[in-house]
Short mmCIF file of C-alpha atoms in Angstrom, two decimals:
data_model
loop_
_atom_site.label_atom_id
_atom_site.label_comp_id
_atom_site.label_asym_id
_atom_site.label_seq_id
_atom_site.Cartn_x
_atom_site.Cartn_y
_atom_site.Cartn_z
CA VAL A 1248 -20.33 -70.43 -48.11
CA VAL A 1249 -18.50 -73.35 -49.68
CA ILE A 1250 -18.87 -73.79 -53.45
CA ALA A 1251 -17.81 -77.08 -55.03
CA ASP A 1252 -18.64 -79.38 -57.92
CA ASP A 1253 -18.52 -82.44 -55.66
CA GLU A 1254 -20.45 -83.22 -52.48
CA ILE A 1255 -19.25 -81.15 -49.53
CA GLY A 1256 -18.42 -83.36 -46.56
CA SER A 1257 -17.82 -80.50 -44.14
CA PRO A 1258 -18.39 -76.78 -44.71
CA LEU A 1259 -15.52 -75.92 -42.33
CA VAL A 1260 -12.61 -74.13 -44.02
CA LYS A 1261 -9.43 -73.32 -42.10
CA ASN A 1262 -7.87 -70.91 -44.59
CA PRO A 1263 -10.49 -69.60 -47.00
CA PRO A 1264 -9.30 -67.97 -50.23
CA LEU A 1265 -12.10 -65.39 -50.06
CA ALA A 1266 -13.92 -63.85 -47.10
CA ILE A 1267 -16.24 -60.99 -46.17
CA ALA A 1268 -15.83 -58.85 -43.05
CA LEU A 1269 -18.82 -56.67 -42.19
CA ASN A 1270 -17.24 -55.28 -39.00
CA LEU A 1271 -13.93 -54.92 -37.16
CA PRO A 1272 -14.14 -58.19 -35.16
CA SER A 1273 -14.72 -60.11 -38.41
CA PHE A 1274 -11.86 -58.23 -40.09
CA ASP A 1275 -9.54 -59.11 -37.20
CA LYS A 1276 -10.58 -62.78 -37.36
CA TYR A 1277 -10.54 -63.40 -41.10
CA GLU A 1278 -7.46 -61.34 -41.93
CA GLU A 1279 -5.44 -63.76 -39.79
CA VAL A 1280 -6.81 -66.98 -41.31
CA LEU A 1281 -7.23 -66.00 -44.97
CA ALA A 1282 -5.05 -68.05 -47.32
CA PRO A 1283 -2.01 -66.20 -48.73
CA GLY A 1284 -3.01 -64.56 -52.00
CA GLY A 1285 -6.66 -64.62 -50.90
CA THR A 1286 -9.09 -61.73 -51.03
CA LEU A 1287 -10.84 -60.11 -48.08
CA ILE A 1288 -13.80 -57.81 -48.80
CA VAL A 1289 -14.20 -55.36 -45.89
CA ASN A 1290 -17.03 -53.03 -44.90
CA GLN A 1291 -14.98 -49.84 -44.67
CA SER A 1292 -17.86 -48.14 -42.83
CA MET A 1293 -17.23 -50.30 -39.76
CA VAL A 1294 -13.43 -50.69 -39.84
CA ASP A 1295 -10.97 -48.05 -38.71
CA ARG A 1296 -7.66 -49.58 -39.74
CA GLY A 1297 -5.87 -50.89 -42.80
CA ALA A 1298 -4.70 -54.43 -43.36
CA LYS A 1299 -1.83 -55.81 -41.31
CA ARG A 1300 -0.95 -58.52 -43.84
CA ASP A 1301 0.67 -57.75 -47.15
CA ASP A 1302 0.22 -61.20 -48.70
CA ILE A 1303 -3.54 -60.88 -49.25
CA ASN A 1304 -5.75 -58.63 -51.36
CA VAL A 1305 -8.06 -56.38 -49.35
CA ILE A 1306 -10.93 -54.48 -50.93
CA PHE A 1307 -12.52 -51.83 -48.72
CA VAL A 1308 -16.12 -50.93 -49.58
CA PRO A 1309 -18.14 -48.25 -47.71
CA CYS A 1310 -21.18 -50.53 -47.55
CA ASN A 1311 -23.25 -48.50 -45.10
CA GLU A 1312 -22.91 -45.31 -47.13
CA ILE A 1313 -23.60 -47.05 -50.45
CA ALA A 1314 -26.67 -48.76 -48.97
CA GLU A 1315 -27.96 -45.42 -47.69
CA GLU A 1316 -27.45 -43.89 -51.16
CA THR A 1317 -29.51 -46.76 -52.55
CA GLY A 1318 -32.31 -45.85 -50.20
CA ASP A 1319 -32.15 -48.52 -47.48
CA ARG A 1320 -29.34 -49.13 -45.01
CA CYS A 1321 -30.56 -52.72 -44.67
CA LEU A 1322 -29.19 -53.35 -48.16
CA LEU A 1323 -25.56 -53.23 -46.99
CA ASN A 1324 -25.40 -57.02 -47.26
CA MET A 1325 -26.39 -56.77 -50.94
CA VAL A 1326 -23.70 -54.12 -51.48
CA MET A 1327 -21.23 -56.62 -50.06
CA VAL A 1328 -22.58 -59.40 -52.30
CA GLY A 1329 -21.92 -57.18 -55.31
CA ALA A 1330 -18.38 -56.47 -54.09
CA LEU A 1331 -17.80 -60.18 -53.53
CA LEU A 1332 -18.91 -60.95 -57.08
CA ALA A 1333 -16.41 -58.42 -58.40
CA ALA A 1334 -13.64 -60.36 -56.66
CA PHE A 1335 -14.99 -63.81 -57.55
CA PRO A 1336 -15.45 -64.06 -61.31
CA ASP A 1337 -16.73 -67.66 -61.15
CA LEU A 1338 -20.15 -66.26 -60.23
CA LYS A 1339 -21.62 -63.70 -62.61
CA LEU A 1340 -23.62 -60.75 -61.33
CA ASP A 1341 -26.47 -61.45 -63.76
CA GLU A 1342 -26.61 -65.11 -62.68
CA VAL A 1343 -26.92 -64.16 -59.02
CA LYS A 1344 -29.63 -61.61 -59.86
CA ALA A 1345 -31.54 -64.28 -61.79
CA ALA A 1346 -31.19 -66.72 -58.89
CA LEU A 1347 -32.45 -64.08 -56.45
CA LYS A 1348 -35.45 -63.36 -58.66
CA ALA A 1349 -36.26 -67.07 -58.99
CA HIS A 1350 -35.93 -67.58 -55.23
CA LEU A 1351 -38.05 -64.66 -54.00
CA PRO A 1352 -41.78 -65.23 -53.66
CA ALA A 1353 -44.05 -63.02 -55.78
CA ARG A 1354 -44.98 -60.82 -52.82
CA HIS A 1355 -41.29 -59.77 -52.44
CA GLN A 1356 -40.49 -59.23 -56.13
CA LYS A 1357 -41.04 -55.48 -55.63
CA LEU A 1358 -37.83 -55.43 -53.56
CA LEU A 1359 -35.66 -56.60 -56.42
CA PRO A 1360 -34.85 -53.22 -58.06
CA ASN A 1361 -33.28 -51.84 -54.86
CA ASN A 1362 -31.45 -55.11 -54.20
CA TYR A 1363 -30.11 -55.09 -57.76
CA ALA A 1364 -29.04 -51.44 -57.42
CA ALA A 1365 -27.19 -52.19 -54.18
CA MET A 1366 -25.43 -55.17 -55.79
CA ASP A 1367 -24.50 -53.07 -58.85
CA LYS A 1368 -23.03 -50.30 -56.69
CA GLY A 1369 -21.03 -52.73 -54.56
CA PHE A 1370 -19.75 -54.46 -57.69
CA ALA A 1371 -18.76 -51.17 -59.33
CA HIS A 1372 -17.03 -49.87 -56.20
CA ALA A 1373 -15.04 -53.07 -55.72
CA LYS A 1374 -14.02 -53.16 -59.40
CA ALA A 1375 -12.92 -49.52 -59.34
CA ASN A 1376 -11.06 -49.82 -56.04
CA SER A 1377 -9.30 -53.10 -56.61
CA SER A 1378 -7.25 -51.96 -59.60
CA ARG A 1379 -3.53 -51.59 -58.96
CA ALA A 1380 -3.44 -48.00 -60.24
CA VAL A 1381 -6.10 -46.93 -57.76
CA MET A 1382 -4.19 -48.66 -54.94
CA VAL A 1383 -1.08 -46.62 -55.77
CA LEU A 1384 -3.08 -43.38 -55.82
CA GLN A 1385 -4.73 -44.20 -52.50
CA GLN A 1386 -1.38 -44.99 -50.91
CA ALA A 1387 -0.07 -41.65 -52.15
CA ASN A 1388 -3.09 -40.05 -50.43
CA LEU A 1389 -4.26 -38.42 -53.66
CA PHE A 1390 -7.82 -39.56 -53.01
CA PRO A 1391 -9.64 -37.83 -50.15
CA GLU A 1392 -11.40 -41.00 -49.08
CA PHE A 1393 -10.02 -43.48 -46.54
CA SER A 1394 -6.80 -45.16 -47.62
CA PRO A 1395 -6.74 -48.76 -46.35
CA TYR A 1396 -2.96 -48.98 -46.38
CA PRO A 1397 -0.74 -48.04 -43.44
CA ALA A 1398 1.66 -45.22 -44.36
CA ASP A 1399 4.71 -47.36 -43.60
CA LYS A 1400 3.44 -50.40 -45.61
CA PRO A 1401 2.45 -49.43 -49.15
CA PRO A 1402 0.78 -52.12 -51.25
CA LYS A 1403 2.99 -54.35 -53.36
CA VAL A 1404 2.46 -53.16 -56.89
CA SER A 1405 4.41 -54.57 -59.79
CA GLY A 1406 4.62 -52.84 -63.14
CA TYR A 1407 3.71 -49.39 -61.85
CA THR A 1408 5.92 -46.47 -60.89
CA ASP A 1409 5.36 -45.09 -57.42
CA ILE A 1410 3.91 -41.70 -58.32
CA ARG A 1411 4.94 -40.17 -54.98
CA THR A 1412 8.49 -39.94 -56.31
CA GLN A 1413 7.23 -37.81 -59.19
CA LEU A 1414 5.32 -35.26 -57.14
#
């Protein structure tokens, strides 16, 4: 998706600043082309490795599991939308919810609560797991869940003490 104030001549982007990877082939593809300093939101449920690049921000979200907790595995795309919104503050979660409600025909309005719940959970997970303090704790393997960082390449974190040296 290309978002711009002016008319978009071509939706093709060589080095996007923000991308979503729902599976390993997409992760492999977009990690390579993402602009330095960009953000890649990754479905952790379908990816079995950490990031190779250290000049991008990577947020891993267990979309399949969160969608199942919400009650419908088909909602994993909405979990990812919520995570994307956490990384892209230009679009507000409430604005996207309002747009979704306005777009859906009346016969599908009953689906909105579960879609909203999936978006909320994806948003919350991405917010909680994109903070620098959490990244340090994950690298130190203090969280039992999957750590997206290779053991030999900890994330670059400025302003925080590496807590592994204090253990």
